[in-house]
Short mmCIF file of C-alpha atoms in Angstrom, two decimals:
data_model
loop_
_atom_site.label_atom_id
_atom_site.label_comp_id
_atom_site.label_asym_id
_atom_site.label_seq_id
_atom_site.Cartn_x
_atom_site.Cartn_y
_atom_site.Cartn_z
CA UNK D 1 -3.37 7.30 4.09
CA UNK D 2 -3.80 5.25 6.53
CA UNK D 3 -4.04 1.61 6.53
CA UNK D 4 -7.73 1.48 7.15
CA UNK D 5 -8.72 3.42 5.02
CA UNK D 6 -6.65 1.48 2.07
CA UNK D 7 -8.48 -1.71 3.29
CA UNK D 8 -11.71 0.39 2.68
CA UNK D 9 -10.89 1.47 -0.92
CA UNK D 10 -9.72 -2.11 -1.35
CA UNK D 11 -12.89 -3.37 -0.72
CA UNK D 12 -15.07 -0.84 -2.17
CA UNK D 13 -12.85 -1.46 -5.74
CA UNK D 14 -13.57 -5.51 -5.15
CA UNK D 15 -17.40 -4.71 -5.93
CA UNK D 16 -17.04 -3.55 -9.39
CA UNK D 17 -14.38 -6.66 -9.92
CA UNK D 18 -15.12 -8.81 -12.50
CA UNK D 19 -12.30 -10.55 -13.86
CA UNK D 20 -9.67 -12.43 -12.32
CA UNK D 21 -6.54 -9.55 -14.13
CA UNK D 22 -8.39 -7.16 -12.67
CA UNK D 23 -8.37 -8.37 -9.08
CA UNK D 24 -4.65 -9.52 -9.04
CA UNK D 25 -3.88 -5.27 -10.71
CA UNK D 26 -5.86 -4.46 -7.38
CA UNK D 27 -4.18 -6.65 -5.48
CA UNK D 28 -0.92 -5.37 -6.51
CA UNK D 29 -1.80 -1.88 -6.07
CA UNK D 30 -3.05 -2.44 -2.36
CA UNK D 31 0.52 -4.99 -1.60
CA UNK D 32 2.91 -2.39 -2.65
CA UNK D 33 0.74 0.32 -0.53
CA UNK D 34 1.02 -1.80 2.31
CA UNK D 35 4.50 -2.13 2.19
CA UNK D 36 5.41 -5.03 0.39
CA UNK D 37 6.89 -6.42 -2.79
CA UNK D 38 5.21 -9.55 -3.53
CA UNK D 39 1.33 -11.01 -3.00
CA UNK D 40 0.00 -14.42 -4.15
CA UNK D 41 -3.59 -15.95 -3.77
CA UNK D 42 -4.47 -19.52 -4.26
CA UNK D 43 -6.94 -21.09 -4.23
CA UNK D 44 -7.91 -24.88 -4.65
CA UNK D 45 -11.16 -26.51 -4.98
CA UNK D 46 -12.09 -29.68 -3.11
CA UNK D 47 -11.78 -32.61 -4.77
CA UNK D 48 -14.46 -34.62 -3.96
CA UNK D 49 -16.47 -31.84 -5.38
CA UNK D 50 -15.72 -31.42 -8.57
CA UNK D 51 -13.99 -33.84 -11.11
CA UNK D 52 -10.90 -31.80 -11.76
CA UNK D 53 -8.96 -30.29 -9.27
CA UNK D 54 -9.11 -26.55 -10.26
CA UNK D 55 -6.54 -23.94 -8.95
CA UNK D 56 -6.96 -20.19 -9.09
CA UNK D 57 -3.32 -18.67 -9.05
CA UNK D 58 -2.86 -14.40 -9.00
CA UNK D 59 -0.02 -12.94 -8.30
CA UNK D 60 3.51 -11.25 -8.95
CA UNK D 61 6.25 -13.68 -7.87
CA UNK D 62 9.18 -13.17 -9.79
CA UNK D 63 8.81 -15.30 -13.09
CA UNK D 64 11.59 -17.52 -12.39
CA UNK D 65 10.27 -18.73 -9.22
CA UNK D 66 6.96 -19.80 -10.40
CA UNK D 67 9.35 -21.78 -13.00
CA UNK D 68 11.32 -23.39 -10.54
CA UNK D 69 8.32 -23.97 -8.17
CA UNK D 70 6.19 -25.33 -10.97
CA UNK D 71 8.86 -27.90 -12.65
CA UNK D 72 10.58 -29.32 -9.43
CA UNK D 73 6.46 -29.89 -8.27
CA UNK D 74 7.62 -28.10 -5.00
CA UNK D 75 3.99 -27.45 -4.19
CA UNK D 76 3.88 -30.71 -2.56
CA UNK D 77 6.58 -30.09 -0.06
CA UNK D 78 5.95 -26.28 0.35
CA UNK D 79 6.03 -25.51 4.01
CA UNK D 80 3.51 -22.35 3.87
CA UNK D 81 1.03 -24.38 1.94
CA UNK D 82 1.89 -27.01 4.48
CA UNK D 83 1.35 -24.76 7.64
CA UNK D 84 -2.03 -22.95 6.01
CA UNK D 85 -3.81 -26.22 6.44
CA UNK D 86 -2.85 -26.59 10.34
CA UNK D 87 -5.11 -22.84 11.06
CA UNK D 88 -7.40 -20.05 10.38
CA UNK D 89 -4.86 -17.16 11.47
CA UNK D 90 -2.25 -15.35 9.43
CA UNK D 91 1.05 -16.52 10.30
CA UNK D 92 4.49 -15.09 9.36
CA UNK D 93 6.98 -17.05 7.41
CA UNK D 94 9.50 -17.08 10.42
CA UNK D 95 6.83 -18.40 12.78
CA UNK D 96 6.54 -21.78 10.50
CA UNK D 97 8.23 -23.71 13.03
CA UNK D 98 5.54 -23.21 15.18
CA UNK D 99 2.80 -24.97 12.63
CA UNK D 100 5.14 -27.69 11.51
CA UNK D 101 8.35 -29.51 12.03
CA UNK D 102 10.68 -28.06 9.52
CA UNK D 103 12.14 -30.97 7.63
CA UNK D 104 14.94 -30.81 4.89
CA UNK D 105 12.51 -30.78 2.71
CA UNK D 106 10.78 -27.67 3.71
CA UNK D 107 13.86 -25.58 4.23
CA UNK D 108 15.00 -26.86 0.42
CA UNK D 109 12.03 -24.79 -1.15
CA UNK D 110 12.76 -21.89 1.20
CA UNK D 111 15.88 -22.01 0.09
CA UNK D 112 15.05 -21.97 -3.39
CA UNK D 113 12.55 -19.25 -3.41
CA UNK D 114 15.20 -16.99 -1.49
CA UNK D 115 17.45 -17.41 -4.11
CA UNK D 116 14.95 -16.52 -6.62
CA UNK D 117 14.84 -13.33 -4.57
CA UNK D 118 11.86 -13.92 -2.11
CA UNK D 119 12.39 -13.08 1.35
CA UNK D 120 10.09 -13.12 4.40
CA UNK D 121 6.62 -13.41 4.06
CA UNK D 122 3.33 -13.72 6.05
CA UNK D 123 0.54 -15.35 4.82
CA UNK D 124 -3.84 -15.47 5.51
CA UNK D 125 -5.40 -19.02 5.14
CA UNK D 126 -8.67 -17.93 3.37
CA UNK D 127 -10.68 -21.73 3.92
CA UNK D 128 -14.11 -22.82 3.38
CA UNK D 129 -14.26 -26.01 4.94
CA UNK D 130 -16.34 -28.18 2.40
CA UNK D 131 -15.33 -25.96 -0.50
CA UNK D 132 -12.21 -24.84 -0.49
CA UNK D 133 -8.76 -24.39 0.60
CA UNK D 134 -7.19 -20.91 -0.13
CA UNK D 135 -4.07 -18.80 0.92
CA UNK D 136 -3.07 -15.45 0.32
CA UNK D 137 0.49 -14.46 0.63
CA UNK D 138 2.39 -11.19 0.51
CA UNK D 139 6.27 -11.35 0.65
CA UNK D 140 9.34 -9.29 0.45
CA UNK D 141 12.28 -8.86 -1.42
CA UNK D 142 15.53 -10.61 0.09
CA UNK D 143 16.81 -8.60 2.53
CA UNK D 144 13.98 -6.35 2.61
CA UNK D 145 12.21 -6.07 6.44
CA UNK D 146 8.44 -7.14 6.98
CA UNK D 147 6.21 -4.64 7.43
CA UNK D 148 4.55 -6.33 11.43
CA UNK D 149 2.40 -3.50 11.30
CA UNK D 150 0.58 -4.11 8.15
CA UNK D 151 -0.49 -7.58 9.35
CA UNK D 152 -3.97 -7.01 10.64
CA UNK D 153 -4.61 -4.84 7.56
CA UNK D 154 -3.29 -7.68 5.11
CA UNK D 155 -5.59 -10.42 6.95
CA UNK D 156 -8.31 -8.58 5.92
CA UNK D 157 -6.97 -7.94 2.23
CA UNK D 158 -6.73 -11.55 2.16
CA UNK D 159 -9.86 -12.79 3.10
CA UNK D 160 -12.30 -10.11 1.23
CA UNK D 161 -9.54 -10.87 -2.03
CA UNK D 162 -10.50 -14.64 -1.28
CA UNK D 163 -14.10 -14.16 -1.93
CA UNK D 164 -13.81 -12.06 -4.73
CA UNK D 165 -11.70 -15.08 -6.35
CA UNK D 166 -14.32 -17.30 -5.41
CA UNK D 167 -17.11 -14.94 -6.67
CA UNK D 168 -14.97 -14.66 -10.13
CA UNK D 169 -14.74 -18.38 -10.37
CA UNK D 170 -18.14 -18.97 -10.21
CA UNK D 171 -19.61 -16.97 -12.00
CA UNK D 172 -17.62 -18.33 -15.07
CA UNK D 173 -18.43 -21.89 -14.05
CA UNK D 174 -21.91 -20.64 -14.11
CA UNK D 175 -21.54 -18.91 -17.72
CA UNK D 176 -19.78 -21.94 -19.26
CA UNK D 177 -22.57 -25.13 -17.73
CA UNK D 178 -25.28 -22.51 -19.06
CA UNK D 179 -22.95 -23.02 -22.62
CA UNK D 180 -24.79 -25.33 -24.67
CA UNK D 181 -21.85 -28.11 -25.52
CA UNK D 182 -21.24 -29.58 -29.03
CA UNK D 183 -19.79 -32.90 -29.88
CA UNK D 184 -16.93 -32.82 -32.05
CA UNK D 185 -18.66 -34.45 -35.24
CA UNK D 186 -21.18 -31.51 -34.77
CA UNK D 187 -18.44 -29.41 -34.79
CA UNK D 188 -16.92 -30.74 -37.84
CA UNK D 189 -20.14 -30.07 -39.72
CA UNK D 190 -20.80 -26.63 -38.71
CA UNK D 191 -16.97 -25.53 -39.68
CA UNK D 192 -18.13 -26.46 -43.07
CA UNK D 193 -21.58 -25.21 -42.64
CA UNK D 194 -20.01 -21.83 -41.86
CA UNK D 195 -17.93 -22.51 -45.42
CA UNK D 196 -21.30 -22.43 -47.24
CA UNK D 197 -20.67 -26.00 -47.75
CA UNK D 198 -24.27 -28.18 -48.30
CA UNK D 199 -24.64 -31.38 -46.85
CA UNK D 200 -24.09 -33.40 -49.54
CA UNK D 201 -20.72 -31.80 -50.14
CA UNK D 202 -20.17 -31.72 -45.94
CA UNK D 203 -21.03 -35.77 -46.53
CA UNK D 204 -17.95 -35.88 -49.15
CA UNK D 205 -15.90 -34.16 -47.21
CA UNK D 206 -15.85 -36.10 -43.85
CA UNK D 207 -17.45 -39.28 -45.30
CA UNK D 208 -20.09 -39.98 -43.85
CA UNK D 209 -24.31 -40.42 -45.26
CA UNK D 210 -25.88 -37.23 -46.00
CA UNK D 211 -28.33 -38.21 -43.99
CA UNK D 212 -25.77 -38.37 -41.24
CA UNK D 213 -24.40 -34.42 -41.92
CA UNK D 214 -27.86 -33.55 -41.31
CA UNK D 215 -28.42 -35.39 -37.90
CA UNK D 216 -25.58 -33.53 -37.12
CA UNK D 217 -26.44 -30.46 -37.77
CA UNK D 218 -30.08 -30.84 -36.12
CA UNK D 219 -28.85 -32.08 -33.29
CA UNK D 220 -26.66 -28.68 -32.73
CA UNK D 221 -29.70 -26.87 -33.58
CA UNK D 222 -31.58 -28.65 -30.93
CA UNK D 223 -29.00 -27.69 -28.02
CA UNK D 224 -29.34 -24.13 -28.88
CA UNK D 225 -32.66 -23.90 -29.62
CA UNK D 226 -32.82 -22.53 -32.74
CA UNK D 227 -33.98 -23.55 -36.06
CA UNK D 228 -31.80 -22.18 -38.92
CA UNK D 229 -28.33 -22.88 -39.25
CA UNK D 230 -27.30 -19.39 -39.47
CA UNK D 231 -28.02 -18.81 -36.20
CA UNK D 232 -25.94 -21.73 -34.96
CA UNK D 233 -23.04 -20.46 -36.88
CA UNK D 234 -23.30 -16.93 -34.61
CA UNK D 235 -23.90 -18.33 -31.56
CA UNK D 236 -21.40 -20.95 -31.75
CA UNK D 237 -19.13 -18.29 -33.19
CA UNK D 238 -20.25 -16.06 -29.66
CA UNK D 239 -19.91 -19.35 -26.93
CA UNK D 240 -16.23 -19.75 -28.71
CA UNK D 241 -17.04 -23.52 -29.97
CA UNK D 242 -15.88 -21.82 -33.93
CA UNK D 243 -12.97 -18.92 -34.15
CA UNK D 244 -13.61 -16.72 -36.96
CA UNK D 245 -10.47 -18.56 -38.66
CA UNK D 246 -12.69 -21.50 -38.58
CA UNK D 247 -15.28 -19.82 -39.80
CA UNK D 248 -13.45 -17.70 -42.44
CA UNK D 249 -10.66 -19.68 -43.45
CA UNK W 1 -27.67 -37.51 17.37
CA UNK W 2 -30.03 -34.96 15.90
CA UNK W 3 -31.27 -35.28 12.40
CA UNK W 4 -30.89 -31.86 10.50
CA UNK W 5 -33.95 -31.23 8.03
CA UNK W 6 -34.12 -32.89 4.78
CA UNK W 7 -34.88 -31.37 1.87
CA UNK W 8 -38.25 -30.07 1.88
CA UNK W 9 -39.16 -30.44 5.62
CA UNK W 10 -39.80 -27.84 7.66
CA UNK W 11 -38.25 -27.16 10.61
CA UNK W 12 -39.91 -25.39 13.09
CA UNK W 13 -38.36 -21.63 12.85
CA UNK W 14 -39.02 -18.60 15.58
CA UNK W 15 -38.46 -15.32 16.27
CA UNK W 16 -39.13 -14.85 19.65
CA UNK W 17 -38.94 -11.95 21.99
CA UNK W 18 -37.71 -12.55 25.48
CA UNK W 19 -41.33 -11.58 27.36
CA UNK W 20 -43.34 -14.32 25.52
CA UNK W 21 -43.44 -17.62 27.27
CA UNK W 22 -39.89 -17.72 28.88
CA UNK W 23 -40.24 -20.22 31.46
CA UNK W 24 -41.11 -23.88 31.10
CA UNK W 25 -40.56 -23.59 27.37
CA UNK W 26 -38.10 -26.13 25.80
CA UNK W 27 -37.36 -23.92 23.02
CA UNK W 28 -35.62 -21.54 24.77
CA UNK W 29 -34.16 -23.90 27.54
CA UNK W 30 -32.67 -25.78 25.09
CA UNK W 31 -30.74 -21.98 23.19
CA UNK W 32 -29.38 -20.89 26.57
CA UNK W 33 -28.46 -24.42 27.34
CA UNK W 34 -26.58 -24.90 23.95
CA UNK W 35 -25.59 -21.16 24.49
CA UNK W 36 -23.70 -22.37 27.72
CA UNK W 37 -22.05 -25.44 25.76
CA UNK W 38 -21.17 -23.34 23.20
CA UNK W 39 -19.82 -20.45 24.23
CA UNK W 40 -18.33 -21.36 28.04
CA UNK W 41 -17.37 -25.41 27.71
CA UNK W 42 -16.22 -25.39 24.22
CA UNK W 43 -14.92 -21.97 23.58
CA UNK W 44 -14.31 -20.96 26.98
CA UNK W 45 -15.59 -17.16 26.72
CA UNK W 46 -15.56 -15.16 29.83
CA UNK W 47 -19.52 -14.73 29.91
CA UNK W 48 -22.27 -15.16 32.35
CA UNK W 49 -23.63 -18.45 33.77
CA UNK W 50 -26.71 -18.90 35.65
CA UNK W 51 -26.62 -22.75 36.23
CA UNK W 52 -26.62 -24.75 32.70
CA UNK W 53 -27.73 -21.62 31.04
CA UNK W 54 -25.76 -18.43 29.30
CA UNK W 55 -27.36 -15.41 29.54
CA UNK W 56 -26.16 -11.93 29.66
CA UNK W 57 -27.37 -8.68 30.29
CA UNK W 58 -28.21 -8.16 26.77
CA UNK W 59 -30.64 -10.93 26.68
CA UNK W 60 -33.59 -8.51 27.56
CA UNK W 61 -36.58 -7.96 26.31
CA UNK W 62 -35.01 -5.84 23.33
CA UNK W 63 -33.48 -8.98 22.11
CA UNK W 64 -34.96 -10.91 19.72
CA UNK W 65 -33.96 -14.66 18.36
CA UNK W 66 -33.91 -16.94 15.50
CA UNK W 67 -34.15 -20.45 16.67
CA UNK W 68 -34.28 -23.46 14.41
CA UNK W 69 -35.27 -26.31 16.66
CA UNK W 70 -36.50 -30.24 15.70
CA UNK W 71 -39.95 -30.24 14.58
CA UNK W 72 -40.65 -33.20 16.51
CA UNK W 73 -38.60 -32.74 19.93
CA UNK W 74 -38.35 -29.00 20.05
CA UNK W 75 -34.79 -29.43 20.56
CA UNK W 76 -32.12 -26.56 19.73
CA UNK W 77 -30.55 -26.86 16.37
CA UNK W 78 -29.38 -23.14 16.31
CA UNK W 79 -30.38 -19.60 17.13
CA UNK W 80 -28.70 -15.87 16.73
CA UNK W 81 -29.65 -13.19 18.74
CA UNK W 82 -30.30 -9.46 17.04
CA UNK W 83 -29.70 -6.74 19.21
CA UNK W 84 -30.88 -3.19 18.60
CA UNK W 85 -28.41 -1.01 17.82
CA UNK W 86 -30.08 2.29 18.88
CA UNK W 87 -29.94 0.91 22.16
CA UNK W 88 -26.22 -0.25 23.93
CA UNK W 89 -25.38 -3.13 22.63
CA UNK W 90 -22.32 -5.53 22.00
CA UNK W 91 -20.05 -3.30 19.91
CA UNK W 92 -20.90 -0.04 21.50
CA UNK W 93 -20.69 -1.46 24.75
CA UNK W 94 -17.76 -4.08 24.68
CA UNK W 95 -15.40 -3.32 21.59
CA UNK W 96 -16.25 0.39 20.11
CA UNK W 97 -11.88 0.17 19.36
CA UNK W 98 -12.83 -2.27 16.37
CA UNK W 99 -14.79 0.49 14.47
CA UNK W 100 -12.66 3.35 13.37
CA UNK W 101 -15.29 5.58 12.90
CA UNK W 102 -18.43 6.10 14.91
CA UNK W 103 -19.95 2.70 15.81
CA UNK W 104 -23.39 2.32 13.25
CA UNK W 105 -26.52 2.48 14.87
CA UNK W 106 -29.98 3.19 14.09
CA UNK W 107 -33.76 1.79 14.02
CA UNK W 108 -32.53 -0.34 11.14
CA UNK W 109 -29.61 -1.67 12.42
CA UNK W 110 -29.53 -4.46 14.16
CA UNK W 111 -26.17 -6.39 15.41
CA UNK W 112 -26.13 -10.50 15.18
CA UNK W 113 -24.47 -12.27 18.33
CA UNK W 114 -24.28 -15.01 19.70
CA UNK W 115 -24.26 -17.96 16.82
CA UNK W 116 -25.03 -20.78 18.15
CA UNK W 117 -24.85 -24.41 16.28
CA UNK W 118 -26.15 -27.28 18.52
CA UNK W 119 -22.70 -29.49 19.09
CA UNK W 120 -24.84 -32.45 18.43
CA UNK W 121 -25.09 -32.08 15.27
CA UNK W 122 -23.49 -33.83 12.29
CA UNK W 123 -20.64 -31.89 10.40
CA UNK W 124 -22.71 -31.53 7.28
CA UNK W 125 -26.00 -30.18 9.00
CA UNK W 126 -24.18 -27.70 10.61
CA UNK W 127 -23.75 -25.75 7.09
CA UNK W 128 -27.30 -26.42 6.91
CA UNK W 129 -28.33 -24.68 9.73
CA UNK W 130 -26.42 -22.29 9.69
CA UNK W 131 -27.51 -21.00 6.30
CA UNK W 132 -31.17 -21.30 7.45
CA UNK W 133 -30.82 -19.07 9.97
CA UNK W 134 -28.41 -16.53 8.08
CA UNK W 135 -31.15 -16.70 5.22
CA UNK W 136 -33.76 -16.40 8.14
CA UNK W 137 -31.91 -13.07 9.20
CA UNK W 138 -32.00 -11.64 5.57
CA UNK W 139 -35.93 -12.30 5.16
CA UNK W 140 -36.94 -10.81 8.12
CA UNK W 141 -34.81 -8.09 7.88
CA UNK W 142 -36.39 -7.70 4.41
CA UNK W 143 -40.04 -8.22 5.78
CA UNK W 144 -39.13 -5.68 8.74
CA UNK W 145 -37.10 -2.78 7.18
CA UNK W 146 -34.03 -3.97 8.43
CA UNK W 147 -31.11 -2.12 6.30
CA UNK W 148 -27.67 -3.55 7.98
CA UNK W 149 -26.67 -5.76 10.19
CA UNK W 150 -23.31 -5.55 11.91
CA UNK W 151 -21.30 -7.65 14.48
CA UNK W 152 -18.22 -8.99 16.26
CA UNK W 153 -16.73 -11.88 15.45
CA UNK W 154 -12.89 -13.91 15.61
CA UNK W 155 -10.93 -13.28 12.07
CA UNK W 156 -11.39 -17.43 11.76
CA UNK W 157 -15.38 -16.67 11.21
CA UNK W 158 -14.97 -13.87 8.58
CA UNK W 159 -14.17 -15.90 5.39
CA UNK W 160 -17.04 -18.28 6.20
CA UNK W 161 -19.77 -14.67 6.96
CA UNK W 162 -17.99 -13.52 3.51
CA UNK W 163 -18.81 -16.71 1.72
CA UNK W 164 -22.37 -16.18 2.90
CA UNK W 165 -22.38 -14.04 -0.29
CA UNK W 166 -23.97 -10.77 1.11
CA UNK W 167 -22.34 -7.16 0.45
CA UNK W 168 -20.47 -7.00 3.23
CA UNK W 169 -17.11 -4.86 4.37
CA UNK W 170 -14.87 -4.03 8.02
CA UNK W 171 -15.53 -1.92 9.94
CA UNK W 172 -12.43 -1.27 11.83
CA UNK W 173 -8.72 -3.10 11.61
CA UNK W 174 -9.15 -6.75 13.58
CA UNK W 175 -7.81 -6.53 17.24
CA UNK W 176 -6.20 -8.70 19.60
CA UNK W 177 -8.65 -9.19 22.57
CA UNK W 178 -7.84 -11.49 24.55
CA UNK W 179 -5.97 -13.64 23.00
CA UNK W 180 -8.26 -13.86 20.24
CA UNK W 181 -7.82 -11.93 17.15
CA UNK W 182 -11.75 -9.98 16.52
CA UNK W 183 -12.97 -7.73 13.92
CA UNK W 184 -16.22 -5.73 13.14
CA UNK W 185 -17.70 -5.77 10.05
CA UNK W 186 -21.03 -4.49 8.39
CA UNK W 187 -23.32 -5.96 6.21
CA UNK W 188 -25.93 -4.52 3.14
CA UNK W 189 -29.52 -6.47 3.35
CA UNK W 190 -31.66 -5.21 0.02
CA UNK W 191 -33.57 -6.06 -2.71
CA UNK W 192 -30.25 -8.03 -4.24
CA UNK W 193 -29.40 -9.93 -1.33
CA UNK W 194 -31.74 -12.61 -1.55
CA UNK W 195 -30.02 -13.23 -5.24
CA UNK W 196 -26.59 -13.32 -3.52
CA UNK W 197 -27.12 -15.58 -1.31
CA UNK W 198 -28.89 -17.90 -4.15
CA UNK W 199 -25.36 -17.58 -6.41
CA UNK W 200 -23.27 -18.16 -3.26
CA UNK W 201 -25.48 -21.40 -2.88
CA UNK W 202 -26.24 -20.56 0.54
CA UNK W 203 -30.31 -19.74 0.54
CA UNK W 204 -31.83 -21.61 2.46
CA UNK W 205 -35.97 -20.88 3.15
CA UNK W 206 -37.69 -21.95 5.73
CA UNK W 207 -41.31 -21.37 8.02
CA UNK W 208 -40.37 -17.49 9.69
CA UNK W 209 -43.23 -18.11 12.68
CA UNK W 210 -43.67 -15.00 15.18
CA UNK W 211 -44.22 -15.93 18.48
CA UNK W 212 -47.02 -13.97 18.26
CA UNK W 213 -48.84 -16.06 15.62
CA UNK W 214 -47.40 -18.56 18.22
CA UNK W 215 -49.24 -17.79 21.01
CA UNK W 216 -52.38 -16.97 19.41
CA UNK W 217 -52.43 -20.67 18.10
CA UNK W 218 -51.80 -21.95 21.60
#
């Protein structure tokens, strides 16, 4: 096949992708039909934008690397992630020193992901200036050679895998703001609601007023709309706020 | 400094063919002039000059434009050219080796070239002009039975034309030409597009004027 026309398939697949397992599956189908071992995307959403700093991670680095990588914080120092931020064009691993001055530190987490059995690597910057920052990364086995040839094919993996990611991410962002929220006292009340429990006994139980439960329990009604408290039960059982265990003990 | 629009405020958006009103008009002075600052001082392409202005062979009267310019002063903001694609045009003519099939053409096919975001303006009203005149593209291509859009463009510019949120896919493997690493890639414009752009946060609606309408107003 050739590598065109495993681009195409990629990105005809990417349209029915909903769900962030099923793009990295894809993404390791179309990695190993390229020709190499490993892939990676990351993504990380500007600050500034939103209040937590929210990082999309796929991929099928060897367990014990994203171990190491994650404990010793290595992110920080990692020259690729380093390099991505200098430009717009995928870059092989062995053409670093031409982004960046290669400082002990650098060469100390290439060392270390080498001996966790990663070789040479190329990676795509996938950025959206004002949005986000994103790489994606496909790697070898130590010892193993690059595929050169694959590059343009991979750039183009990349960037279309890139959007999909986005498009994943928010779209659940969108699903859970749309998610009526509860407060916790709410909460507390419809666990017991869902127990059958009245609001007198709810009152006992968390003591508080009656009158209080009740509030409570209007107030989640309110958010969702809805009048009867059965109804809050299911949907709040649907959105995820109670577990069935909550709900059945 | 040029003010982008606010919220709200129209800017004054055309779609002009080349035969209406070329001389003497601002409007278009000010495209080919920001064309030439664009595209030859800043990102030194190997194009046509004719004094202060960039214009090739391709701006004929087949050509038509999208040009956001200041209500007030007329002056360029930014402007795309469409180019028929049943006619020779920029990917059958200058890079047919980035499609790997036959290069798509048709009466509903039109190629986008030549983006072109004034250099005076601010960082953030770039974004905003440029997804006014993408969004532009999409509605009249929806008011005009326009099906696809294709068109050239350096691998750095793909992620941003993916983010735009439209179906879109490659048409070939990118190529070094050059210097520059370039790749072809195709675009769906339908009934859902509209909704894309909306999720990807990147609709933005303005005035669509004909210069027709234009010139009968004159």
């Amino acid at each position: 096949m050739s590598q065109f026309v495993m681009v195409q398939d990629f990105v005809d697949q990417l349209r029915k992708t909903r769900t962030l397992p099923d793009l990295s599956n894809l993404l390791e189908s179309v990695t190993s039909e390229l020709g190499y071992d490993f892939f990676a995307l990351v993504q990380h959403v500007d600050v500034r934008k939103s209040d937590n700093r929210e990082s999309v991670w796929i991929g099928n680095y060897p367990m014990a690397w994203i171990e190491v990588f994650e404990e010793r914080g290595l992110y920080a120092t990692d020259p690729i992630h380093v390099a991505s931020q200098r430009t717009n064009r995928g870059f092989a691993w062995s053409e670093l020193g031409e982004f960046i001055r290669l400082n002990a530190h650098h060469k100390r987490v290439l060392d270390a992901a080498s001996r966790e059995g990663i070789g040479d690597g190329f990676t795509v910057p996938a950025h959206l200036p004002g949005d986000s920052n994103g790489t994606c990364s496909f790697a070898m086995k130590v010892g193993r050679t690059i595929p050169h040839e694959s590059f343009m094919a991979a750039q183009l993996v990349g960037m279309y895998a890139m959007e999909c990611g986005r498009q994943i991410v928010r779209r659940k962002q969108q699903e859970e703001s749309d998610t009526p929220r509860l407060t916790q006292r709410q909460l507390d009340c419809l666990v017991h609601v869902s127990h059958g429990k009245s609001d007198w006994e709810i009152a006992q139980i968390l003591g508080i007023k009656e009158s209080t439960v009740r509030d409570y329990i209007e107030d989640a009604c309110a958010r969702y709309d809805v009048h009867r408290r059965v109804q809050l039960v299911v949907r709040a059982l649907h959105d995820g706020h109670l577990t069935l265990r909550d709900a059945i003990g | 400094m040029v003010n982008a629009p606010k919220e709200g405020e129209k800017a004054m958006l055309n779609i002009f063919r080349l035969n209406d009103k070329m001389d003497g008009d601002a409007i278009w002075r000010g495209m080919f002039r920001d064309r030439k600052r664009v595209f030859v001082d800043i990102l030194k392409w190997n194009v046509p000059v004719i004094g202060d202005y960039e214009i090739d062979h391709f701006d004929n009267e087949d050509a038509e434009y999208i040009i956001i310019s200041d209500p007030e002063t007329g002056a360029h903001w930014g402007s795309m050219r469409m180019l028929r694609t049943d006619r020779p045009h920029i990917l059958d003519s200058l890079f047919p080796m980035l499609c790997e099939g036959e290069v798509p053409c048709g009466p509903d096919i039109r190629e986008l070239t030549r983006l072109c975001l004034s250099p005076d303006l601010r960082a953030r009203d770039r974004r905003k002009v440029r997804n006014r005149l993408f969004t532009s593209a999409v509605e009249y291509a929806l008011m005009t039975g326009i099906t696809n859009f294709t068109g050239v463009a350096s691998l750095e510019w793909h992620q941003q034309l993916l983010a735009l949120g439209w179906r879109a896919w490659p048409l070939g493997l990118p190529q070094i030409v050059d210097g520059d690493q370039l790749a072809a890639a195709m675009c769906e414009i339908d009934g859902e597009t509209i909704n894309l752009f909306r999720q990807a946060g990147t609709y933005d609606s303005g005035d669509l004027i004909h210069a027709d309408t234009l010139l009968r107003a004159a």
